[in-house]
Amino acid sequence: MTAPPPDDCLARNDWICGDYLSTRRQILLDAVGQHIQLTVISVVLGLVIAVPLALLARRRRWTVGPVLGITTVLYTIPSLAMFSLLLPVYGLSATLVVVGLALYSLTLLVRNILAGLDGVPAEAKEAARGMGYGPMRQLLTIELPLAVPAAMAGLRIATVSAVALTTVGAIVGYGGLGNLIYAGMNSFFKAQVLTASVLCVIIAVVFDLLLLGAERLLTPWRRAGRRTRGRTRAGAGAKRLVTAGRRT
Amino acid sequence: MNTLSAVWTWLTTAANWSGENGVWNRLEQHLVLTFSCLVISALIALPVALTLGHLGRGGALAVNLANIGRAVPTFAVLVLLLLTPIGRYGQWPTIIALVLFAIPPLLTNAYVGMREVDQSVVRAARGMGMTGTQLVWRVEVPLAFPLVLTGIRIAAVQLVATATLAALVGGGGLGRIITAGFNLASTPQVVAGAVLVAVFALLMEGAFELAQRCAPGWARGRIR
């Protein structure tokens, strides 16, 4: 145990190990690639479903209750159960993980898009109508852009949660970095578990910053009024955090 | 169709419900784990949140804890704790991970609840000569109660979900039925376990909903 085998950090099974990074670079890159792919596809899928749902709920008020109710019920189901419930439909596939994660993002996205649309000032809509805008043009050029900040808040939470949740996909073999954590647990490979966990957090933080940057680019008008409105917006953000739980 | 009937057969087989690996035993483990962790995390988070909320400090701490908590995968924390020396002490890695993840919602909600108490009411109470302790217990906590309760509800539902994940690292609870099903390559058992877990989580959410509906007005935030 001491002399014959090379006395490097891999042999000692250290938590932090440079040799691990250099020898398993390809495995790590593949896992990161799969992780990012699963996360992005599922959040985009969630967005594609959430926007029409939110618009429907806005147009026909009676659908608000059922839409929010069903998405909340889906959100309550634990991730391990969600992936398992979809098993007969999709089998052991990446689609299963993507669909499960997309279902989770629905609650956050629909709620926030609706909140954003509801928060559009009545004066802005009246002004648009006064200028002769039709309903479609009003929606596309006035209401949706003004709903962007609230929607982006939901999108950021949904994306960060999806990055963390993807790891559970390891149960069906499509968990990105979760696969490495799962394998590392079974072989007591400390460096692999720690490296994969840290990479997960880094991916989440990078996505969050990217979306924050995108939000700033999409809403140039907010920078001008930031000084006066910043305070109330921050307050609204805190409130939103309170009502949305975390997925596990 | 075939899977559905197989799931139904699994659920209605008495042998699957009794014994060490049976549903009842797993349910008991799940309940014990959820409630003990809820109590531990409430004992840690609520005093801190109420104190900070009363003093009006630490808002950034509460919000950042909630944000960081989202980014860290529960599964990763469970495995990391399992591989540390703590891992040798049976249930402790699971309990620590669960408590860690239940603290942010409790802390954030209680803190925000305390901060959102109408400041004119606080000033009036001070004007009546209330001391700090009286102010906390007679004015701020009753008014913040609805949000504190929401925090407890979110934490409880999250604990149910996380206790399921504990099965992935060899812990007990209902998740074990699912992981055992995967190991046996038995889709009916996996789906039956998933149905049980989902129903349990929804029942937990429903119980809180009901409790909040039946609670007296002040606990629901009707009286302002």
Tab-separated table of C-alpha atoms in Angstrom, chain A residues 9 94 110 115 133 150-152 174 181 189 222:
chain	number	residue	atom	x	y	z
A	9	CYS	CA	-3.283	11.465	-5.255
A	94	ALA	CA	-32.415	10.770	-22.342
A	110	VAL	CA	-45.987	29.729	-16.252
A	115	ALA	CA	-47.115	37.528	-13.191
A	133	TYR	CA	-52.379	48.597	-32.223
A	150	ALA	CA	-40.548	38.581	-14.449
A	151	ALA	CA	-40.330	35.769	-17.000
A	152	MET	CA	-36.535	35.868	-16.878
A	174	TYR	CA	-28.628	9.871	-18.333
A	181	ILE	CA	-21.207	11.015	-8.932
A	189	PHE	CA	-13.750	7.519	-5.771
A	222	ARG	CA	-34.771	49.293	-17.440
